[in-house]
Amino acid sequence: THSQLSQFINELRRVKIPPGLPREKSLNGPEPESELEEFKHLTLGSRKNLCINPSVSKLNSMTAINERCLELQQPSTSAEKKCAFVPNKDNQPLVASFRDHSLATIRDIEELGSLGREIGICPYYASRSAIRPSEIVTLPYPLLLQKSARDALGISLKGHVLIIDEAHNLMDAISGIHGISVTLAQLRRSR
């Protein structure tokens, strides 16, 4: 859940690692605190958590937010009505800036949203550019368990370590994503 990811991120901020590139040693002492680094971490979330378009993010349901977001990107939508925050060929420097700033320090989902507002680029889509250079990616179950969501994000599980927190909830999450409820009235109509 979102709150569990936030707790993990707070713990991850406490961990410091040696720099990725070797530096000259100073008189056989330990690494100075200033030379230690944070992990390159990225939190992924839904449009509901990351949309910065005021006309879309104010919608009440996740379904409405997803549909409106996709609608604003359709080729049939006039240029003046398209979402100005979605990455395109003209705003790639903003995407690169978002990627670099998002990986420079460990951020939670709210901080990624704020970063997107500050830079002026959609954090939901721009965060995809930071997946590959990340060392740790945290995400909610639905983004991990749905192949279509993984494919859309460009996430491959091959050759990576996957840690599932609250794994006792995993079966419920899988059945919730891949299951469906059918009412007795629907069964009668189909019969």
mmCIF file of C-alpha atoms in Angstrom:
data_model
loop_
_atom_site.group_PDB
_atom_site.id
_atom_site.type_symbol
_atom_site.label_atom_id
_atom_site.label_comp_id
_atom_site.label_asym_id
_atom_site.label_seq_id
_atom_site.Cartn_x
_atom_site.Cartn_y
_atom_site.Cartn_z
ATOM 1 C CA THR A 1 0.000 0.000 0.000
ATOM 2 C CA HIS A 2 0.942 3.625 -0.305
ATOM 3 C CA SER A 3 1.567 3.990 3.442
ATOM 4 C CA GLN A 4 3.757 0.882 3.501
ATOM 5 C CA LEU A 5 5.826 2.233 0.609
ATOM 6 C CA SER A 6 6.275 5.511 2.505
ATOM 7 C CA GLN A 7 7.510 3.624 5.579
ATOM 8 C CA PHE A 8 9.998 1.689 3.459
ATOM 9 C CA ILE A 9 11.253 4.868 1.806
ATOM 10 C CA ASN A 10 11.835 6.495 5.190
ATOM 11 C CA GLU A 11 13.965 3.508 6.211
ATOM 12 C CA LEU A 12 15.804 3.503 2.869
ATOM 13 C CA ARG A 13 16.813 7.149 3.418
ATOM 14 C CA ARG A 14 18.781 6.060 6.459
ATOM 15 C CA VAL A 15 21.003 3.715 4.424
ATOM 16 C CA LYS A 16 24.171 5.181 2.897
ATOM 17 C CA ILE A 17 26.436 3.278 0.513
ATOM 18 C CA PRO A 18 29.943 3.859 -0.876
ATOM 19 C CA PRO A 19 30.034 5.813 -4.153
ATOM 20 C CA GLY A 20 29.521 3.957 -7.414
ATOM 21 C CA LEU A 21 32.804 5.240 -8.823
ATOM 22 C CA PRO A 22 36.025 4.578 -6.897
ATOM 23 C CA ARG A 23 37.649 7.580 -5.235
ATOM 24 C CA GLU A 24 41.165 8.025 -3.934
ATOM 25 C CA LYS A 25 41.502 6.622 -0.428
ATOM 26 C CA SER A 26 42.362 9.021 2.393
ATOM 27 C CA LEU A 27 44.983 7.634 4.814
ATOM 28 C CA ASN A 28 43.269 4.243 5.256
ATOM 29 C CA GLY A 29 40.364 5.765 7.198
ATOM 30 C CA PRO A 30 36.685 5.044 6.715
ATOM 31 C CA GLU A 31 34.748 6.750 3.964
ATOM 32 C CA PRO A 32 33.883 10.306 5.019
ATOM 33 C CA GLU A 33 30.114 10.736 5.510
ATOM 34 C CA SER A 34 30.040 13.332 2.724
ATOM 35 C CA GLU A 35 31.318 10.784 0.208
ATOM 36 C CA LEU A 36 28.611 8.232 0.952
ATOM 37 C CA GLU A 37 25.612 8.103 -1.374
ATOM 38 C CA GLU A 38 21.964 7.106 -1.314
ATOM 39 C CA PHE A 39 20.540 4.376 -3.493
ATOM 40 C CA LYS A 40 19.116 5.405 -6.839
ATOM 41 C CA HIS A 41 15.514 4.765 -5.899
ATOM 42 C CA LEU A 42 12.261 5.335 -7.734
ATOM 43 C CA THR A 43 8.706 4.984 -6.509
ATOM 44 C CA LEU A 44 6.071 4.207 -9.109
ATOM 45 C CA GLY A 45 2.404 4.904 -8.609
ATOM 46 C CA SER A 46 -0.891 5.269 -10.374
ATOM 47 C CA ARG A 47 -2.204 8.262 -12.280
ATOM 48 C CA LYS A 48 -4.393 8.947 -9.259
ATOM 49 C CA ASN A 49 -1.270 9.602 -7.176
ATOM 50 C CA LEU A 50 0.894 11.244 -9.842
ATOM 51 C CA CYS A 51 -1.383 13.220 -12.193
ATOM 52 C CA ILE A 52 -0.614 16.950 -12.095
ATOM 53 C CA ASN A 53 -3.221 18.066 -14.644
ATOM 54 C CA PRO A 54 -5.782 19.980 -12.525
ATOM 55 C CA SER A 55 -8.736 19.044 -14.735
ATOM 56 C CA VAL A 56 -7.885 15.326 -14.483
ATOM 57 C CA SER A 57 -6.576 14.974 -10.929
ATOM 58 C CA LYS A 58 -9.737 16.510 -9.458
ATOM 59 C CA LEU A 59 -11.851 13.586 -10.738
ATOM 60 C CA ASN A 60 -13.095 11.263 -8.006
ATOM 61 C CA SER A 61 -12.420 7.749 -9.254
ATOM 62 C CA MET A 62 -9.293 6.090 -10.556
ATOM 63 C CA THR A 63 -11.249 4.853 -13.582
ATOM 64 C CA ALA A 64 -12.344 8.397 -14.464
ATOM 65 C CA ILE A 65 -8.782 9.699 -14.052
ATOM 66 C CA ASN A 66 -7.355 6.936 -16.275
ATOM 67 C CA GLU A 67 -10.006 7.421 -18.975
ATOM 68 C CA ARG A 68 -9.678 11.230 -19.022
ATOM 69 C CA CYS A 69 -5.879 11.024 -19.151
ATOM 70 C CA LEU A 70 -5.970 8.655 -22.115
ATOM 71 C CA GLU A 71 -8.671 10.748 -23.796
ATOM 72 C CA LEU A 72 -6.469 13.871 -23.601
ATOM 73 C CA GLN A 73 -3.727 12.008 -25.464
ATOM 74 C CA GLN A 74 -5.824 10.735 -28.377
ATOM 75 C CA PRO A 75 -4.796 11.930 -31.851
ATOM 76 C CA SER A 76 -8.393 13.066 -32.368
ATOM 77 C CA THR A 77 -8.142 15.481 -29.411
ATOM 78 C CA SER A 78 -7.398 19.027 -30.580
ATOM 79 C CA ALA A 79 -3.930 20.373 -29.767
ATOM 80 C CA GLU A 80 -5.209 23.046 -27.383
ATOM 81 C CA LYS A 81 -7.140 20.426 -25.346
ATOM 82 C CA LYS A 82 -4.321 17.861 -25.088
ATOM 83 C CA CYS A 83 -2.578 17.509 -21.750
ATOM 84 C CA ALA A 84 0.333 19.938 -21.702
ATOM 85 C CA PHE A 85 2.259 17.845 -19.161
ATOM 86 C CA VAL A 86 2.569 14.557 -21.096
ATOM 87 C CA PRO A 87 6.110 13.909 -22.392
ATOM 88 C CA ASN A 88 6.574 14.403 -26.135
ATOM 89 C CA LYS A 89 9.442 15.079 -28.536
ATOM 90 C CA ASP A 90 9.424 18.787 -27.687
ATOM 91 C CA ASN A 91 9.792 18.487 -23.902
ATOM 92 C CA GLN A 92 12.452 15.757 -23.630
ATOM 93 C CA PRO A 93 14.810 18.090 -21.693
ATOM 94 C CA LEU A 94 12.103 18.305 -19.000
ATOM 95 C CA VAL A 95 11.861 14.501 -18.916
ATOM 96 C CA ALA A 96 15.651 14.239 -18.520
ATOM 97 C CA SER A 97 15.570 16.837 -15.751
ATOM 98 C CA PHE A 98 12.792 14.932 -13.984
ATOM 99 C CA ARG A 99 14.746 11.660 -14.289
ATOM 100 C CA ASP A 100 17.929 13.192 -12.900
ATOM 101 C CA HIS A 101 16.207 14.992 -10.025
ATOM 102 C CA SER A 102 14.068 11.973 -9.121
ATOM 103 C CA LEU A 103 17.168 9.774 -8.803
ATOM 104 C CA ALA A 104 19.363 12.371 -7.081
ATOM 105 C CA THR A 105 17.607 11.806 -3.762
ATOM 106 C CA ILE A 106 15.149 9.264 -2.398
ATOM 107 C CA ARG A 107 11.611 10.585 -2.890
ATOM 108 C CA ASP A 108 8.187 9.296 -1.977
ATOM 109 C CA ILE A 109 5.146 9.498 -4.243
ATOM 110 C CA GLU A 110 4.069 12.966 -3.044
ATOM 111 C CA GLU A 111 7.568 14.329 -3.608
ATOM 112 C CA LEU A 112 7.584 12.903 -7.151
ATOM 113 C CA GLY A 113 4.279 14.679 -7.797
ATOM 114 C CA SER A 114 5.709 17.938 -6.456
ATOM 115 C CA LEU A 115 8.824 17.504 -8.586
ATOM 116 C CA GLY A 116 6.652 17.015 -11.687
ATOM 117 C CA ARG A 117 4.692 20.207 -10.880
ATOM 118 C CA GLU A 118 7.907 22.135 -10.307
ATOM 119 C CA ILE A 119 9.474 20.984 -13.592
ATOM 120 C CA GLY A 120 6.187 21.050 -15.520
ATOM 121 C CA ILE A 121 6.168 17.433 -16.701
ATOM 122 C CA CYS A 122 3.820 14.535 -15.908
ATOM 123 C CA PRO A 123 5.479 12.431 -13.199
ATOM 124 C CA TYR A 124 3.375 9.377 -14.121
ATOM 125 C CA TYR A 125 4.899 9.208 -17.597
ATOM 126 C CA ALA A 126 8.255 10.917 -16.944
ATOM 127 C CA SER A 127 9.102 8.452 -14.148
ATOM 128 C CA ARG A 128 9.397 5.733 -16.791
ATOM 129 C CA SER A 129 12.668 7.296 -17.935
ATOM 130 C CA ALA A 130 14.096 6.716 -14.430
ATOM 131 C CA ILE A 131 13.232 3.011 -14.168
ATOM 132 C CA ARG A 132 16.259 1.629 -15.999
ATOM 133 C CA PRO A 133 18.925 3.665 -14.128
ATOM 134 C CA SER A 134 17.270 2.950 -10.747
ATOM 135 C CA GLU A 135 18.846 0.516 -8.342
ATOM 136 C CA ILE A 136 15.637 0.030 -6.348
ATOM 137 C CA VAL A 137 12.092 0.448 -7.658
ATOM 138 C CA THR A 138 9.136 0.340 -5.275
ATOM 139 C CA LEU A 139 5.623 -0.074 -6.567
ATOM 140 C CA PRO A 140 2.204 -1.292 -5.479
ATOM 141 C CA TYR A 141 1.061 -4.859 -6.222
ATOM 142 C CA PRO A 142 -1.182 -4.040 -9.214
ATOM 143 C CA LEU A 143 1.697 -2.500 -11.177
ATOM 144 C CA LEU A 144 3.790 -5.589 -10.530
ATOM 145 C CA LEU A 145 1.213 -8.332 -10.986
ATOM 146 C CA GLN A 146 -0.375 -7.205 -14.257
ATOM 147 C CA LYS A 147 1.746 -8.037 -17.276
ATOM 148 C CA SER A 148 0.163 -5.183 -19.247
ATOM 149 C CA ALA A 149 1.152 -2.704 -16.514
ATOM 150 C CA ARG A 150 4.729 -4.050 -16.393
ATOM 151 C CA ASP A 151 4.968 -3.873 -20.182
ATOM 152 C CA ALA A 152 3.626 -0.298 -20.234
ATOM 153 C CA LEU A 153 6.219 0.726 -17.649
ATOM 154 C CA GLY A 154 9.026 -1.205 -19.312
ATOM 155 C CA ILE A 155 9.639 -3.329 -16.219
ATOM 156 C CA SER A 156 11.233 -6.731 -16.669
ATOM 157 C CA LEU A 157 11.502 -9.130 -13.748
ATOM 158 C CA LYS A 158 14.264 -11.220 -15.374
ATOM 159 C CA GLY A 159 17.612 -10.901 -13.633
ATOM 160 C CA HIS A 160 16.243 -8.758 -10.802
ATOM 161 C CA VAL A 161 15.593 -9.413 -7.139
ATOM 162 C CA LEU A 162 11.932 -9.136 -6.252
ATOM 163 C CA ILE A 163 10.988 -8.514 -2.626
ATOM 164 C CA ILE A 164 7.325 -8.680 -1.693
ATOM 165 C CA ASP A 165 6.309 -7.074 1.565
ATOM 166 C CA GLU A 166 3.092 -8.230 3.206
ATOM 167 C CA ALA A 167 3.236 -11.396 1.068
ATOM 168 C CA HIS A 168 0.351 -12.898 3.031
ATOM 169 C CA ASN A 169 -1.839 -10.437 1.075
ATOM 170 C CA LEU A 170 -0.451 -11.588 -2.271
ATOM 171 C CA MET A 171 -3.113 -14.195 -3.059
ATOM 172 C CA ASP A 172 -5.907 -11.692 -2.357
ATOM 173 C CA ALA A 173 -4.169 -9.126 -4.558
ATOM 174 C CA ILE A 174 -3.808 -11.635 -7.404
ATOM 175 C CA SER A 175 -7.430 -12.741 -7.193
ATOM 176 C CA GLY A 176 -8.546 -9.107 -7.006
ATOM 177 C CA ILE A 177 -6.648 -8.239 -10.167
ATOM 178 C CA HIS A 178 -7.409 -11.367 -12.174
ATOM 179 C CA GLY A 179 -10.801 -12.304 -10.724
ATOM 180 C CA ILE A 180 -14.296 -11.066 -11.360
ATOM 181 C CA SER A 181 -17.552 -11.245 -9.457
ATOM 182 C CA VAL A 182 -20.646 -12.372 -11.281
ATOM 183 C CA THR A 183 -24.070 -11.713 -9.783
ATOM 184 C CA LEU A 184 -26.916 -14.183 -9.843
ATOM 185 C CA ALA A 185 -28.863 -11.808 -12.122
ATOM 186 C CA GLN A 186 -25.951 -11.806 -14.602
ATOM 187 C CA LEU A 187 -25.840 -15.614 -14.551
ATOM 188 C CA ARG A 188 -29.571 -15.805 -15.208
ATOM 189 C CA ARG A 189 -29.327 -13.360 -18.116
ATOM 190 C CA SER A 190 -26.413 -15.236 -19.660
ATOM 191 C CA ARG A 191 -28.226 -18.537 -19.281
#
